[in-house]
Coordinates of C-alpha atoms and ligand atoms in Angstrom, one line a residue:
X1 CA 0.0 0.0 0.0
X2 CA 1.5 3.2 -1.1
X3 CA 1.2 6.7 -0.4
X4 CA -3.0 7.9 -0.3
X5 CA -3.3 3.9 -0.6
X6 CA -6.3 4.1 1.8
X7 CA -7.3 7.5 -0.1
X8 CA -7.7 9.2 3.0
X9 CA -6.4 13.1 3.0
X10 CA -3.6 13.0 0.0
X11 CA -1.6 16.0 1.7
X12 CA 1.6 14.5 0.5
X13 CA -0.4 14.9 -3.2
X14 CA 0.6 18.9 -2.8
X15 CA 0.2 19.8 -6.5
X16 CA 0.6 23.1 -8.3
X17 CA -2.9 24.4 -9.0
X18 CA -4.7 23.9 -12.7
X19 CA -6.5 27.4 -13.0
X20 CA -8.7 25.6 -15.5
X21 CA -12.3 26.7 -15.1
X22 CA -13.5 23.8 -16.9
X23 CA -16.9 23.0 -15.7
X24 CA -17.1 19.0 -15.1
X25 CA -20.5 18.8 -14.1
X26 CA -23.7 20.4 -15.1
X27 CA -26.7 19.2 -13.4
X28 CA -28.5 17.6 -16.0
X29 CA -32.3 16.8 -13.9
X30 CA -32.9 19.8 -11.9
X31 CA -35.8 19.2 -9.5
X32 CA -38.3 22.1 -10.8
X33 CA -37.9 24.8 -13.3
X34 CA -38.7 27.9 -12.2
X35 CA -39.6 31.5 -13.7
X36 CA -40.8 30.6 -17.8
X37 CA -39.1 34.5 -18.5
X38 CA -35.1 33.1 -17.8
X39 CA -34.2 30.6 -20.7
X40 CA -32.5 27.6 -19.7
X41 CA -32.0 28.7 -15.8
X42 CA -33.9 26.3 -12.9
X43 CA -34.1 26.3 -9.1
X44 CA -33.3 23.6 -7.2
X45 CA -34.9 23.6 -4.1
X46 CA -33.5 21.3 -0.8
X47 CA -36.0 19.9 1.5
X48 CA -37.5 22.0 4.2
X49 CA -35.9 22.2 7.3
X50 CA -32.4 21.5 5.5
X51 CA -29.3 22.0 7.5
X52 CA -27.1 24.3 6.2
X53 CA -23.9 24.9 8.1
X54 CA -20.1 25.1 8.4
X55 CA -17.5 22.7 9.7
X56 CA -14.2 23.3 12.1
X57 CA -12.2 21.3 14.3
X58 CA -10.6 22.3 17.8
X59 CA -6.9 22.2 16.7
X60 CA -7.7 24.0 13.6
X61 CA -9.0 27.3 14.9
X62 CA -8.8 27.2 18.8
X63 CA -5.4 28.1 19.6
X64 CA -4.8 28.7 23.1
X65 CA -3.0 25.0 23.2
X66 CA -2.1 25.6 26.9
X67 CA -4.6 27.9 28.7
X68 CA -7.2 27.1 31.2
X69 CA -5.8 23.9 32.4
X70 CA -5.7 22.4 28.9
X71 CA -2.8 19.9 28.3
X72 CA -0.6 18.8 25.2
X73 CA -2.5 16.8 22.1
X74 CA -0.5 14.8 19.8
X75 CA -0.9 17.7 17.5
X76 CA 1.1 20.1 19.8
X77 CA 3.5 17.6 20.2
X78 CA 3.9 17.0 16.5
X79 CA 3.9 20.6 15.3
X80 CA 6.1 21.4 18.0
X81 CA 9.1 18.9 16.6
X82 CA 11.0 20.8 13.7
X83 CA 10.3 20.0 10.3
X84 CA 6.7 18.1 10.5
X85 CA 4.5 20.9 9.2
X86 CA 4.6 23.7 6.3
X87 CA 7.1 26.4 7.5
X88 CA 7.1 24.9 11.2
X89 CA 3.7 26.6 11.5
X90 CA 1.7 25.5 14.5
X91 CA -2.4 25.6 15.9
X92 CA -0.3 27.5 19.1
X93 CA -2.6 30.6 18.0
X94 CA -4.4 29.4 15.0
X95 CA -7.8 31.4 14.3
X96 CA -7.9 31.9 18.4
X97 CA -11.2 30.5 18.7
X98 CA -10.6 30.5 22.6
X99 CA -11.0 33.8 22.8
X100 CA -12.6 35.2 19.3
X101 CA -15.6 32.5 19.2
X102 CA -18.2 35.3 19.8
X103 CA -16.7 36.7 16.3
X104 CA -17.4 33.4 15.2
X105 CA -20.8 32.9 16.1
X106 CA -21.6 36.3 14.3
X107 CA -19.8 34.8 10.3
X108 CA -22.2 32.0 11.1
X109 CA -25.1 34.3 11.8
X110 CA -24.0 36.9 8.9
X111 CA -23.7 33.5 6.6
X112 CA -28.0 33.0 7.4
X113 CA -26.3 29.1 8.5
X114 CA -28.4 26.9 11.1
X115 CA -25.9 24.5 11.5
X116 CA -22.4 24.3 13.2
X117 CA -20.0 21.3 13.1
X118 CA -17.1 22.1 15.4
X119 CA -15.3 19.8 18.1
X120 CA -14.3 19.6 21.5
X121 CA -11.1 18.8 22.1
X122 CA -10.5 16.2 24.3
X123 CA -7.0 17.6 26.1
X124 CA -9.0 20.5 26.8
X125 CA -11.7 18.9 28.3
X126 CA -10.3 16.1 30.2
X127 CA -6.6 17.0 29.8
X128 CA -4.8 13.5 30.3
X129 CA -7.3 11.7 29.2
X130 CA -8.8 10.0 32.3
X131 CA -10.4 11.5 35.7
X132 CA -12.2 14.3 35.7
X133 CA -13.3 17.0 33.4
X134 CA -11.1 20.4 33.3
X135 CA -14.4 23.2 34.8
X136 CA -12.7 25.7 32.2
X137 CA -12.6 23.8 29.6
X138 CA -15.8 22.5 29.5
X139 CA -17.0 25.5 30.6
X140 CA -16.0 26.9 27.2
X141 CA -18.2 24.6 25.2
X142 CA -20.5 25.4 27.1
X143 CA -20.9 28.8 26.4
X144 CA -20.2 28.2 22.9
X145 CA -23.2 25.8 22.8
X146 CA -25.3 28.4 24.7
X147 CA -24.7 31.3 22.3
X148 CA -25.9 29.3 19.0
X149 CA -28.9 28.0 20.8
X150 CA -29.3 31.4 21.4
X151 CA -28.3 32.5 17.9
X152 CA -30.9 29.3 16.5
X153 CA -27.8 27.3 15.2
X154 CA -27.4 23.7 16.0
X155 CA -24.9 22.9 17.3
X156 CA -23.2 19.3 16.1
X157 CA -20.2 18.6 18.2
X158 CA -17.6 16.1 16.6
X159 CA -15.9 14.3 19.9
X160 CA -12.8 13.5 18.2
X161 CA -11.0 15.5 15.6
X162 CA -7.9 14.1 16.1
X163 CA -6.7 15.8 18.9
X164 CA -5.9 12.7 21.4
X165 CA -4.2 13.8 24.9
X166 CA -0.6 13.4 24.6
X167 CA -1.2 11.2 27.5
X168 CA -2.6 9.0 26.1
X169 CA -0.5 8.8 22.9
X170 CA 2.4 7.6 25.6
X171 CA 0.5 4.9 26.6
X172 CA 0.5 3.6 23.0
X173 CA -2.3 5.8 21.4
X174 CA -5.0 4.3 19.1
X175 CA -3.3 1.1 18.4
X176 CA -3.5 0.3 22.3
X177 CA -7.1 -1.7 23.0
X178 CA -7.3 0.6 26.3
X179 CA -8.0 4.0 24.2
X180 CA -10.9 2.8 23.6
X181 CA -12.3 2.8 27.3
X182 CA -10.7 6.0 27.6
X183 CA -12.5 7.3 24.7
X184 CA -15.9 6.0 26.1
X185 CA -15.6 7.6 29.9
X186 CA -14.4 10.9 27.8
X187 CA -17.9 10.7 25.9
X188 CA -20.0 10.2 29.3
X189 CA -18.0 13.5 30.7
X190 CA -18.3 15.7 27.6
X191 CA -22.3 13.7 27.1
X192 CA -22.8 15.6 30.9
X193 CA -21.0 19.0 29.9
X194 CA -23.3 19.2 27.4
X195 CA -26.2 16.8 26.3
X196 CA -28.6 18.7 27.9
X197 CA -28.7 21.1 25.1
X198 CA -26.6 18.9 22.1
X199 CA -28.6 16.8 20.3
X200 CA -26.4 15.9 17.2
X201 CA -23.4 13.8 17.6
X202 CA -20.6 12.7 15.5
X203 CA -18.4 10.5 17.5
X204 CA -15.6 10.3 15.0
X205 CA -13.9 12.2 12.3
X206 CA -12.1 10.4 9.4
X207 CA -11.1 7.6 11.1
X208 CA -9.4 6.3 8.1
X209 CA -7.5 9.3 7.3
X210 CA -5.9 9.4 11.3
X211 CA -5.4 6.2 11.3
X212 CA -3.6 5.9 8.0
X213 CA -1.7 9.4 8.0
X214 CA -0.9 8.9 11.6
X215 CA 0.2 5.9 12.0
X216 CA 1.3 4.0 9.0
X217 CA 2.2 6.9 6.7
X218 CA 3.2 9.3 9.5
X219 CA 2.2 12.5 7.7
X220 CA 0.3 13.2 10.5
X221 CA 0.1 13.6 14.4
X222 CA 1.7 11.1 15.9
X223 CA 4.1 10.2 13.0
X224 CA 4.2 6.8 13.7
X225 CA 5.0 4.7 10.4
X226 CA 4.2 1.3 10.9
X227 CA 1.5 -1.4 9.0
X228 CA 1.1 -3.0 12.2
X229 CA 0.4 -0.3 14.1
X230 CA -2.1 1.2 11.8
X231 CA -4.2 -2.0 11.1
X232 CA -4.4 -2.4 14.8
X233 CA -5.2 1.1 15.0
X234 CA -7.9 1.0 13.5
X235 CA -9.4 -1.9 15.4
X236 CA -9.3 0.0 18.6
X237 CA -10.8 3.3 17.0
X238 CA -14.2 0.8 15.4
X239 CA -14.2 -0.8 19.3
X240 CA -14.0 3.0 20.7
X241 CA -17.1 3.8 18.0
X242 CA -18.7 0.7 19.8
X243 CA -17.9 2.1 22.8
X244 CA -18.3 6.0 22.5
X245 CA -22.1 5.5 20.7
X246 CA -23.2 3.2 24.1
X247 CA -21.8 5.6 26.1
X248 CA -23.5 8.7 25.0
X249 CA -26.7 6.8 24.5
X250 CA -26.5 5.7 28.1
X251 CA -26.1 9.0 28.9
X252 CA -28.2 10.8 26.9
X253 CA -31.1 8.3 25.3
X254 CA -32.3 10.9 22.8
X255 CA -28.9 11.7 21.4
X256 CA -28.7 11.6 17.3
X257 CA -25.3 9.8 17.3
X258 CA -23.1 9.5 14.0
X259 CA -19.4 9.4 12.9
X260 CA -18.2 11.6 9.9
X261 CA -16.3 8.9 7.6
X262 CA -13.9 10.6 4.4
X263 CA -15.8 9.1 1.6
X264 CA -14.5 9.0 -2.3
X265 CA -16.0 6.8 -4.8
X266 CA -14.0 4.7 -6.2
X267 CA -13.7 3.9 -9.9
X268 CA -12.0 0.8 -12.1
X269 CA -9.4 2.6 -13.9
X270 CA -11.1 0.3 -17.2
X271 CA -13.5 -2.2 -17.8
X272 CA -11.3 -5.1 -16.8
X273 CA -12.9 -7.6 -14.3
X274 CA -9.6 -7.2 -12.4
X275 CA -9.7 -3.1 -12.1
X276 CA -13.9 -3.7 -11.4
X277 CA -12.5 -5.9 -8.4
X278 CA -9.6 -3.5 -7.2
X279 CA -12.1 -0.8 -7.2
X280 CA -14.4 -2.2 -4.8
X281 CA -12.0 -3.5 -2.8
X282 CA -10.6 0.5 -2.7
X283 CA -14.7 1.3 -2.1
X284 CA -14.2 -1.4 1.3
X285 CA -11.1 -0.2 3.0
X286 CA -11.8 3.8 1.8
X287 CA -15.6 3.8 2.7
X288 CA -16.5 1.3 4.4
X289 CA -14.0 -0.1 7.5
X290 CA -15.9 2.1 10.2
X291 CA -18.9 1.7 8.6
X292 CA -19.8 -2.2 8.2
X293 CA -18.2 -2.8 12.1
X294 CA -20.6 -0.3 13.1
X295 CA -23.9 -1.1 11.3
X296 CA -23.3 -4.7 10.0
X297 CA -20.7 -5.8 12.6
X298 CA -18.4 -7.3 10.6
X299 CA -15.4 -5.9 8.4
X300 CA -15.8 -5.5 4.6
X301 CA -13.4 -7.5 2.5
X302 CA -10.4 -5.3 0.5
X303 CA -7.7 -7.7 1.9
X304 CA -7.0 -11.0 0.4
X305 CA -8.0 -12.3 4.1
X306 CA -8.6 -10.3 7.4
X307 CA -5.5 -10.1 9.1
X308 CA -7.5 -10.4 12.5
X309 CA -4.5 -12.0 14.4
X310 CA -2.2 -8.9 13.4
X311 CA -5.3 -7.0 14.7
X312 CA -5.9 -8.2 17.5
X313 CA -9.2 -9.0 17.1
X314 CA -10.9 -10.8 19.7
X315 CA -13.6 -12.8 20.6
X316 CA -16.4 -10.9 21.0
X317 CA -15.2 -7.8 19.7
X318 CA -17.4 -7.8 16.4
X319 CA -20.2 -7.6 18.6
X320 CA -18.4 -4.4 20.7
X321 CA -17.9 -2.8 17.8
X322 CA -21.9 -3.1 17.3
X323 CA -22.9 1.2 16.7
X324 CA -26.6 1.5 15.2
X325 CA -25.5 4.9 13.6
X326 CA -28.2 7.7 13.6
X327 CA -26.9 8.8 10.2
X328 CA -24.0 8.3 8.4
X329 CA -21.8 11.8 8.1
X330 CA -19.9 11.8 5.0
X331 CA -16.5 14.1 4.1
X332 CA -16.2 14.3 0.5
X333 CA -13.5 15.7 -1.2
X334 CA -12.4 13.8 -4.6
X335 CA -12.9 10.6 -6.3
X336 CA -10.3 7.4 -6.4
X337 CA -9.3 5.9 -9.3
X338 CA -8.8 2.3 -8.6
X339 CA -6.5 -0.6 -10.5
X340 CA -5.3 -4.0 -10.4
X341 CA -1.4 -4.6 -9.8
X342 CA 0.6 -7.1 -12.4
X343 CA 1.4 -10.4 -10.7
X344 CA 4.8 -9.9 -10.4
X345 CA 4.3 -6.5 -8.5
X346 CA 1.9 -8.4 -5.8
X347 CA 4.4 -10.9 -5.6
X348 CA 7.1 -8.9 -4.9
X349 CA 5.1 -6.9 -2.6
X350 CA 4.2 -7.5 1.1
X351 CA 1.6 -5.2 1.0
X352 CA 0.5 -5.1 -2.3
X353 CA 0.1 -8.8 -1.6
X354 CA -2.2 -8.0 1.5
X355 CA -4.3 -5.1 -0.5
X356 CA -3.3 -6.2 -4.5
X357 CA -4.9 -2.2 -5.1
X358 CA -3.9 0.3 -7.0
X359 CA -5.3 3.9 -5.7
X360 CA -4.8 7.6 -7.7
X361 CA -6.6 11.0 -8.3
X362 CA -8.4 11.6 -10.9
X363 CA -7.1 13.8 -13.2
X364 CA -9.8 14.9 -15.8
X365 CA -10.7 18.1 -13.6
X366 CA -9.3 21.1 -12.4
X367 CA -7.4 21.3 -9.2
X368 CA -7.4 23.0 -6.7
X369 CA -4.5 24.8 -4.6
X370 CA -3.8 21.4 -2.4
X371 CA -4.1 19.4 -5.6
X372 CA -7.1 18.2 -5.4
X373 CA -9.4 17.0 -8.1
X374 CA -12.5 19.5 -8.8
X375 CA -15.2 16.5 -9.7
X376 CA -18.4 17.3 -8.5
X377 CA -20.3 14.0 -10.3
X378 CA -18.1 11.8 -7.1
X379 CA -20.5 13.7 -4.6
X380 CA -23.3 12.1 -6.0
X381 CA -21.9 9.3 -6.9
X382 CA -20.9 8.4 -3.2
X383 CA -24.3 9.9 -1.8
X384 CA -26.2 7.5 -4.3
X385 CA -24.0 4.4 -3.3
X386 CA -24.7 4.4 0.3
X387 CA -28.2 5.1 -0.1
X388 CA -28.5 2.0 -2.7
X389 CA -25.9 -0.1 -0.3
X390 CA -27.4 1.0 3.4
X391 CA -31.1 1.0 2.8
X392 CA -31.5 4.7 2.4
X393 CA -29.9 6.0 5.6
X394 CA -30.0 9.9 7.1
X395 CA -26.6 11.1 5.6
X396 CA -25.3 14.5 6.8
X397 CA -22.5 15.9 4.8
X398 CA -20.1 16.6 7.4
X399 CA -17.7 18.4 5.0
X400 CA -17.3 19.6 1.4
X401 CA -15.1 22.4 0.7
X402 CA -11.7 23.3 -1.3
X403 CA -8.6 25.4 -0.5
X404 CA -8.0 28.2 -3.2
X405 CA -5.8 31.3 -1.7
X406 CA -7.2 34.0 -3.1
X407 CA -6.8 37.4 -0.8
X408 CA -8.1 40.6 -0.5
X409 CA -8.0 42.8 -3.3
X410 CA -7.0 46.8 -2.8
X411 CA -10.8 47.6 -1.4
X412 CA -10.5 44.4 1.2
X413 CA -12.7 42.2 -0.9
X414 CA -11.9 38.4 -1.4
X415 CA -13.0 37.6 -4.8
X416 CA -13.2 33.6 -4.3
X417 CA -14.6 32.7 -7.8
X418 CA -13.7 29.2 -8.1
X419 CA -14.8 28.2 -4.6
X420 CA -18.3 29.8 -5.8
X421 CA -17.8 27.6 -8.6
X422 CA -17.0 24.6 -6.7
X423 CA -19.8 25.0 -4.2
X424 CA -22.1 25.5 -6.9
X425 CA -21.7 22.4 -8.5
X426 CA -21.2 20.6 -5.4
X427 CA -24.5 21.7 -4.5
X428 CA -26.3 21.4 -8.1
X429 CA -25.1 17.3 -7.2
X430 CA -26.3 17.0 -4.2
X431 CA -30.0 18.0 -5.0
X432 CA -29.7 16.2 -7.7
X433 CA -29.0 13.0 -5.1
X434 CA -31.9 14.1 -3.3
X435 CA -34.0 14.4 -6.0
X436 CA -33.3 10.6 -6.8
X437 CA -34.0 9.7 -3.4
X438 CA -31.1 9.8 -1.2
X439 CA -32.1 10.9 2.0
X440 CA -29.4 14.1 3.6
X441 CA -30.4 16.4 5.9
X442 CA -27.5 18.8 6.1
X443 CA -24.5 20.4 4.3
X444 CA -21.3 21.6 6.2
X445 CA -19.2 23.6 4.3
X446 CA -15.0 23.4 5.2
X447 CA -14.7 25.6 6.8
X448 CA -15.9 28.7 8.3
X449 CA -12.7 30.4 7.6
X450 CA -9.5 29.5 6.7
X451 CA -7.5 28.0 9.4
X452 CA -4.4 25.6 10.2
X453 CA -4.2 22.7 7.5
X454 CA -3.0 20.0 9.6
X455 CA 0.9 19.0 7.8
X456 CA -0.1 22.3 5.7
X457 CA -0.1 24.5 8.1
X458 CA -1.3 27.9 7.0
X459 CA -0.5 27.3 3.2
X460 CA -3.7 26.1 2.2
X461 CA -7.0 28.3 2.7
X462 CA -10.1 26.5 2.8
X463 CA -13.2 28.8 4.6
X464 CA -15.6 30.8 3.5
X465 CA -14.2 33.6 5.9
X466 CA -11.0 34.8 5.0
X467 CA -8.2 35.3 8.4
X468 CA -5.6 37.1 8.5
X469 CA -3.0 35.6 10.6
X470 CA -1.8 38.4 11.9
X471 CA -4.5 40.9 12.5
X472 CA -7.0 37.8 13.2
X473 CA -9.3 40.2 11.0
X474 CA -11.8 38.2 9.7
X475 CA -13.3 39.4 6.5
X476 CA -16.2 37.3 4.5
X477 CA -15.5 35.7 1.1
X478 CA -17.4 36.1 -1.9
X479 CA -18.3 32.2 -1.3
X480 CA -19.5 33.1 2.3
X481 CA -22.0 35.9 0.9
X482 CA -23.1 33.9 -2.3
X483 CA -23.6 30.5 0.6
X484 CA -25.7 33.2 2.9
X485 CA -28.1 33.3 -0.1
X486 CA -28.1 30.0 -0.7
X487 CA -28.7 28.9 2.6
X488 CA -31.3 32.1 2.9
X489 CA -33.3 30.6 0.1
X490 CA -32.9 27.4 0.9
X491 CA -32.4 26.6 -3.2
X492 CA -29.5 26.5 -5.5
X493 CA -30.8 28.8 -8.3
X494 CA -29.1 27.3 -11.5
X495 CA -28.8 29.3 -14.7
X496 CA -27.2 28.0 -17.7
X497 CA -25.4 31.0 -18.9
X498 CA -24.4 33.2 -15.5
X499 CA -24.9 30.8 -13.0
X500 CA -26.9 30.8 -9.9
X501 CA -29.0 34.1 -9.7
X502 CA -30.7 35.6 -7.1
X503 CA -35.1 34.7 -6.8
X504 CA -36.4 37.6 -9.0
Ligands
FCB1 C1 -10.6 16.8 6.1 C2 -10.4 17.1 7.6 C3 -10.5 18.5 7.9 C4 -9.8 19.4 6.9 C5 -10.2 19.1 5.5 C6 -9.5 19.9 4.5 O1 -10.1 15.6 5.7 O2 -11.4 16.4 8.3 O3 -10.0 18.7 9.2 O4 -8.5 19.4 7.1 O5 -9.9 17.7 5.3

């Protein structure tokens, strides 16, 4: 398994941008046409009561990595050693959240959003990771939670965004069956902070893209860089998903529980029987290793057998890792394309032997800054997959976004055209999902505003809200006010020749 193999976050796939405007998708069965006057232009119209918010994560905005009794993640630790991330930058400061979340609350407000995906971060709760909660720290999400029940934004609170207690990380981290316990009594304490007034859940967040860029490719917090450690790894976090979901539904019986899984269909390179085969095998371990444990208790099938003894898989432990999901939150940010190795190469390759798959990007659309592949067809691909695959479940998008630096020009506006391009058609294919039956709820844009890129650091701007580092000035995109309408309205207005227009 090579770099991306598991096609989690390619940040190694840095690429230099393609500035190619080249539409990839048009919708093609809008749900209703609307005013007879506009040639060729439609609305598409999302269900009532849609969710339409914005996603963070602690580490990426908070800052404030050692105030109020909060201890060190594996993220301080990491971006503290020299060398790991872009420029040495660090989420020391980052957005500083800590302090500036009432200026946060207002972008969501100004952005007309009803939905906010953000997460507590477990140092800063319960700072080593067992005992008691830290009173300041969960004190903060606390008023945080207070002000956008105030403001009439949910709140959806993502308990782990990959910020594990350093703590715990000495004790062997995610590949150490015990994290999982620890991740459980975390859930009860945050599930008493706060489940009087949270009533949406996500318990983990890309589970496959920590696991894999933490430990086995070691891109990522804590570095580690080891097949072993990964696969067992991601044993413990499906028996902490087991775990967590109990936990909070003990606690809190009402609770809408789900995990936010980094989806990307995944297509045969040809029509070969033998690409057809590496492709779903991709479709298992990209998609679907957190999500069969949890729903169907049992792991899909990309290996050539289940390593279960290099697991660590016990007796019993298909049945702990049991988690009757809510919904399913899905991360989408670019399609796979999938192929089958030559003999030789699986022979002469332990883990191509293991997981005989080869994974790239596409490379028909544009990119974006990171490198990422502009395809918005993938979004409705995936959408449509799991809805044929899991019975029509609830599906929240959890995130959808793309990182384009654009700044302010000389009157302080941020004239983000592609990322109003690339919502737009991200959009236009998600009705178009809905339309054909899938069943979402909610779209969370990433992010807010730009913030800390994990290995990227501050290279790669992703929000709707533009930040300058220095000033911590934070100064609406384009996207943001063209999403405020969207979200105001409720429906993607789609015309042909100028794009979406505002309701006459
Ligand atoms: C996702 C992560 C999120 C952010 C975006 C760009 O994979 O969940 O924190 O970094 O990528």
């Amino acid at each position: 398994m090579g770099a991306a193999a598991f096609a989690t976050l390619p940040c190694s796939l840095l690429s230099s941008c393609n500035l190619s405007s080249k539409a990839s998708d048009a919708p093609t069965s809008p749900a209703r046409t609307t005013s007879p006057a506009r040639q060729f232009s439609a609305e598409m119209p999302f269900p009532k009561g849609f969710f339409w918010g914005s996603a963070t994560a602690s580490y990426q905005i908070e800052g404030a990595w050692q105030e109020d009794g909060k201890s060190e993640s594996i993220w301080d630790r990491f971006a503290h050693t020299a060398g790991k991330i872009k420029n040495n930058d660090s989420g020391d400061v980052a957005c500083d959240s800590y302090h500036r979340w009432r200026d946060d609350i207002a972008l969501l407000r100004a952005m007309n959003l009803n939905s906010y995906r953000f997460s507590v971060s477990w140092p800063r709760l319960q700072p080593i990771g067992s005992g008691p909660a830290n009173p300041k720290g969960a004190d903060y999400y606390s008023r945080l939670v207070d002000a956008l029940l105030e403001a009439r934004i949910r709140p959806m609170l993502t308990l782990y965004h990959w910020d594990l207690p350093q703590a715990l990380e000495d004790r062997g981290g995610w590949p150490n069956r015990d994290t999982a316990a620890r991740f459980a009594d975390y859930v009860e304490q945050v599930a008493h902070a706060l489940g009087d007034r949270v009533s949406d859940w996500i318990l983990f967040n890309e589970p496959s893209a920590f696991t894999d860029l933490g430990y086995f490719e070691g891109f990522h917090a804590p570095g580690r860089k080891s097949l072993l450690d990964f696969l067992r790894a991601t044993h413990v976090v499906n028996l902490a998903q087991g775990a967590g979901f109990h936990a909070l539904k003990a606690s809190r019986p009402a609770a809408r529980v789900g995990t936010a899984l980094s989806m990307s269909p995944c297509e045969p390179a040809t029509n070969s029987e033998a690409d057809k085969l590496a492709a779903e095998r991709a479709h298992a371990i990209t998609n679907l290793w957190f999500l069969e444990p949890a729903l169907r208790g049992r792991y899909p099938e990309p290996f050539t057998f289940l390593p279960e003894t290099a697991m660590r898989i016990k007796s019993g432990d298909m049945e702990s890792v049991r988690a009757p999901l809510d919904f399913i939150g899905i991360n989408f940010y670019y399609r796979t394309i999938a192929s089958a190795p030559g003999a030789l190469e699986r022979l002469s390759n332990t883990e191509e032997w293991l997981f005989p798959v080869k994974m790239t990007e596409g490379t028909q659309g544009p990119k974006t800054q990171i490198g990422w592949e502009v395809w918005p067809q993938a979004l409705y691909d995936i959408v449509m997959r799991i809805t044929r695959d899991y019975n029509r479940p609830v599906i929240e998008i959890t995130e959808s976004g793309c990182a384009y630096n654009d700044g302010p020009d000389p009157t302080g506006a941020i004239h983000d055209t592609r990322r109003v391009e690339y919502y737009r058609q991200h959009l236009a294919a998600l009705a178009r999902a809905i339309n054909d039956g899938a069943d979402v709820r909610g779209y969370h844009a990433w992010s807010l505003m730009d913030n800390f890129e994990w290995a990227e650091g501050f290279s790669q701007r992703f929000g709707l809200t533009y930040v300058d580092f220095k000033t911590q000035q934070r100064t609406i995109k384009d996207s943001g006010h063209w999403y405020a309408k969207v979200a105001a309205e409720n429906s993607l207005v789609w015309d042909r020749v100028s794009g979406p227009v505002r309701r006459p």
